[in-house]
CSV table of C-alpha atoms in Angstrom, one decimal:
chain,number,residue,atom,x,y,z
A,35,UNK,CA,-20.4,-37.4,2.5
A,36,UNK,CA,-20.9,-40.2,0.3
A,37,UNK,CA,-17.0,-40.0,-0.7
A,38,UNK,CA,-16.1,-40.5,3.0
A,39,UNK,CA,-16.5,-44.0,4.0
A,40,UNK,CA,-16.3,-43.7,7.6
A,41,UNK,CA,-15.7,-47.4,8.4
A,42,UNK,CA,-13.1,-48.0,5.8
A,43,UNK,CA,-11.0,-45.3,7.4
A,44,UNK,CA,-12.6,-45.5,11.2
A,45,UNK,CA,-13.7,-42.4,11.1
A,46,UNK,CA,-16.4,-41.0,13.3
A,47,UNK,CA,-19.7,-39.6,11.9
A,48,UNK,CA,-19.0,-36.1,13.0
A,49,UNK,CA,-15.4,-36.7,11.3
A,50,UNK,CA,-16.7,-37.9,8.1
A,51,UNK,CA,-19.8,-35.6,7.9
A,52,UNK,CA,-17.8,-32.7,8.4
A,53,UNK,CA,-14.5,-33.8,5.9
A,54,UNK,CA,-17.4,-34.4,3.0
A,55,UNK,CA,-18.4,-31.1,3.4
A,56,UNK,CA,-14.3,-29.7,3.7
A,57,UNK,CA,-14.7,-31.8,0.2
A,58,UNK,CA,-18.2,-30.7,-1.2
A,59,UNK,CA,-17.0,-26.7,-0.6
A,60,UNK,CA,-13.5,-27.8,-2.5
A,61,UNK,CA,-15.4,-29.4,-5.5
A,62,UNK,CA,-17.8,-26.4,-5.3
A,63,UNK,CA,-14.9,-23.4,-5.4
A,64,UNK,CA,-12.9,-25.1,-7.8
A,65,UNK,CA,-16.1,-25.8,-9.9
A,66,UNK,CA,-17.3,-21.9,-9.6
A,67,UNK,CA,-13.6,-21.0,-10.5
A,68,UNK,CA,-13.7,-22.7,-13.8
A,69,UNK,CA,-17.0,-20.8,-15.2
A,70,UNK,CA,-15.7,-17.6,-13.5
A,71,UNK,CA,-12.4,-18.0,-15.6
A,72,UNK,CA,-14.4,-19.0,-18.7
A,73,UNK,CA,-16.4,-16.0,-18.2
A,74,UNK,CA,-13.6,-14.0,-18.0
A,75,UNK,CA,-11.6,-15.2,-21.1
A,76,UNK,CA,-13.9,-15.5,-23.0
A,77,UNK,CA,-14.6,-11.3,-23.0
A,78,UNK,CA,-10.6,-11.1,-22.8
A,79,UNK,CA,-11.0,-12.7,-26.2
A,80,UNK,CA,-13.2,-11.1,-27.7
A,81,UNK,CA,-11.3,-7.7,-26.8
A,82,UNK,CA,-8.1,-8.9,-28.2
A,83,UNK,CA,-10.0,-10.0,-31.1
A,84,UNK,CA,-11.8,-6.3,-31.5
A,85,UNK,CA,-8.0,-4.7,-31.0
A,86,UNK,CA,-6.6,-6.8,-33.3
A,87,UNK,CA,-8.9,-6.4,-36.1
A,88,UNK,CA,-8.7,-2.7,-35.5
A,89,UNK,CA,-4.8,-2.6,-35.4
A,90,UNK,CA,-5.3,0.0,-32.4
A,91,UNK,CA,-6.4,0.5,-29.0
A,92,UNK,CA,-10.1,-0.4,-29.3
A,93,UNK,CA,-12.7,2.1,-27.0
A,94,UNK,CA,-15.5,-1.1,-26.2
A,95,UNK,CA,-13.1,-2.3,-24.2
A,96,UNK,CA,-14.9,-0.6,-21.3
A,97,UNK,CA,-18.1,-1.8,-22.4
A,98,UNK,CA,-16.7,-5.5,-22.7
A,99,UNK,CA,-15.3,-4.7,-19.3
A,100,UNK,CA,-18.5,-3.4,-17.7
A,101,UNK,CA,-20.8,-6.3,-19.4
A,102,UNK,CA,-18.1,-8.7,-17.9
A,103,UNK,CA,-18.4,-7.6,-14.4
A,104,UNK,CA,-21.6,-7.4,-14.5
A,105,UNK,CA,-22.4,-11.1,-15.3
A,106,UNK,CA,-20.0,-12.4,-13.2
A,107,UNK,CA,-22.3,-11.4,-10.3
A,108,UNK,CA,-24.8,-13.2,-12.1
A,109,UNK,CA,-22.8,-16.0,-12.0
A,110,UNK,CA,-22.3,-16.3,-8.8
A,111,UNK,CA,-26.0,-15.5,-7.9
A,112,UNK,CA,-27.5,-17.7,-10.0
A,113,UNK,CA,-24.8,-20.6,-8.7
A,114,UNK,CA,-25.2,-19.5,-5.3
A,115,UNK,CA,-28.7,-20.0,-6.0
A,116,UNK,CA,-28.5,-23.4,-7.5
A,117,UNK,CA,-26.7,-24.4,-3.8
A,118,UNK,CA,-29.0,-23.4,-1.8
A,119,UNK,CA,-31.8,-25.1,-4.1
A,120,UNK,CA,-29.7,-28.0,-3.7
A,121,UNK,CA,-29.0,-27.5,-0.2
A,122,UNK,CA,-32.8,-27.7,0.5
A,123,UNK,CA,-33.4,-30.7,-1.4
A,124,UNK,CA,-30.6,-33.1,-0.3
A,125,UNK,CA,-31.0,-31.4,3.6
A,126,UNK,CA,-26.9,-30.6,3.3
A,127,UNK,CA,-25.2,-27.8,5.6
A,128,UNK,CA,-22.4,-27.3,3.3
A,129,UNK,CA,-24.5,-26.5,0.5
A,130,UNK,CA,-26.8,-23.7,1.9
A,131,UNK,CA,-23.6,-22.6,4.5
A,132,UNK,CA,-21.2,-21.8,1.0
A,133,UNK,CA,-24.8,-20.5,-0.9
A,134,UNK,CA,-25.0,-17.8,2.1
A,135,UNK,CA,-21.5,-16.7,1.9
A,136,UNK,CA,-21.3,-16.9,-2.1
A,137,UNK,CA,-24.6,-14.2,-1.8
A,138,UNK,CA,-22.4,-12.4,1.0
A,139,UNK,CA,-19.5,-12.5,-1.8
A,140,UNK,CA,-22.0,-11.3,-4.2
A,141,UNK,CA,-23.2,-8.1,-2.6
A,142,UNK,CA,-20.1,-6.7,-1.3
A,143,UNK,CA,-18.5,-6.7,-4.9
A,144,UNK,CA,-21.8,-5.1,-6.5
A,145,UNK,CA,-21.3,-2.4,-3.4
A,146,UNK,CA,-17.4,-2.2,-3.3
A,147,UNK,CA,-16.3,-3.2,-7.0
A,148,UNK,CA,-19.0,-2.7,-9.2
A,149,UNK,CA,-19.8,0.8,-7.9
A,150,UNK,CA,-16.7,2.4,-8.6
A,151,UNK,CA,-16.0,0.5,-12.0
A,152,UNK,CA,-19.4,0.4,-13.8
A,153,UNK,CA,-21.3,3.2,-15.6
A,154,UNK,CA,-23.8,4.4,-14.6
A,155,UNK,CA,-26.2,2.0,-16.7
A,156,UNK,CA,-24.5,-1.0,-16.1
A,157,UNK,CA,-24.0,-0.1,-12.2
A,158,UNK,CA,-28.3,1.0,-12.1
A,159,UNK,CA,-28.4,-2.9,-13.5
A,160,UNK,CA,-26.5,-3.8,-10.7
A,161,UNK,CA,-28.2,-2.3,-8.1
A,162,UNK,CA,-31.8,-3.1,-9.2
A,163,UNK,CA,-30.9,-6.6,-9.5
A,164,UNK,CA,-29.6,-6.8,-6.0
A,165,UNK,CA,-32.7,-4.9,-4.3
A,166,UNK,CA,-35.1,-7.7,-6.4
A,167,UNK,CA,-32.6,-10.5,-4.8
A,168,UNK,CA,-32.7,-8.7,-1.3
A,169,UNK,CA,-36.5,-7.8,-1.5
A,170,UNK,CA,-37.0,-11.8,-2.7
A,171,UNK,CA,-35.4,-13.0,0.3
A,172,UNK,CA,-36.5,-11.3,2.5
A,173,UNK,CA,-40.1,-12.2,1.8
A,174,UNK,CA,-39.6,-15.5,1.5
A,175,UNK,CA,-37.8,-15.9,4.6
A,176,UNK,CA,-40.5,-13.7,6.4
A,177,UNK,CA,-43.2,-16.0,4.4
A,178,UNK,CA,-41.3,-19.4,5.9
A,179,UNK,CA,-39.7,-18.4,8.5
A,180,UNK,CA,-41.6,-21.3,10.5
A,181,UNK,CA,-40.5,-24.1,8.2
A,182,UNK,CA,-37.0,-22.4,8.0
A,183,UNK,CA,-36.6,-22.7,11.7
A,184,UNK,CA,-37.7,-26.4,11.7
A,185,UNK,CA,-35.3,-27.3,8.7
A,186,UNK,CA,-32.2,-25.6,10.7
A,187,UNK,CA,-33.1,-27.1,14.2
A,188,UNK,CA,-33.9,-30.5,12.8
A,189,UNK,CA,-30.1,-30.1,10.8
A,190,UNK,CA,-29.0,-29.2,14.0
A,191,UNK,CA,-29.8,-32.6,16.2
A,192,UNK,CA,-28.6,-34.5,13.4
A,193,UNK,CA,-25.2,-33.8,13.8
């Protein structure tokens, strides 16, 4: 990457191609952890705040929980989104490589996690959302499907 001057270290372009993208996924966790994190405290707030005010244990809580988990996957979708957007644009691996496995993160914990801790509204949210994400994808991998094949192959000779 740009961060990576290969000639000021004598590194080789395979080298420094592949330790900006060992730095672009870095930036990119650590970037996804912080608004994950604000997500979260900011609900853990406003429980404590609803507990507190009540002096007792406070029965939202589940609904503050379910509301939480709930847009945490949309988070992560609409961030795993913005990579491969970008990914596209700028023609970078790394980018559309950590946007495949953030979706792959994305589906197992509406399957595994949000299943078994959601009601039923919030997990019939869930699941609708991921079938309109799937259904999405699919089409418009089976619509450009040509032009996908071209992008990967041509990423593919570059390196």
């Amino acid at each position: 990457g740009a961060l990576v001057n290969r000639s000021r270290y004598g590194l080789e372009k395979r080298e420094a191609a592949a330790a900006g993208g060992v730095l672009f996924i870095g930036v990119n966790f650590f970037l996804l952890t912080l608004m994950s994190l604000e997500l979260v405290n900011y609900f853990d707030r406003q429980y404590r705040a609803a507990v507190t005010s009540l002096n007792r244990y406070d029965a939202s809580w589940r609904g503050y929980d379910n509301v939480k988990n709930a847009l945490l996957s949309v988070l992560w979708t609409l961030y795993a989104i913005a990579l491969l957007i970008l990914g596209i644009i700028k023609r970078s691996a790394p980018a559309r490589v950590l946007a495949i496995g953030l979706f792959s993160i994305v589906i197992f914990k509406v399957f595994l996690y949000d299943t078994a801790s959601l009601n039923s509204f919030y997990r019939f949210v869930s699941f609708i959302s991921l079938g309109l994400i799937l259904l999405v994808a699919g089409y418009l991998y089976n619509r450009y499907r040509e032009r996908i094949m071209q992008f990967i192959q041509s990423s593919e000779d570059e390196t």
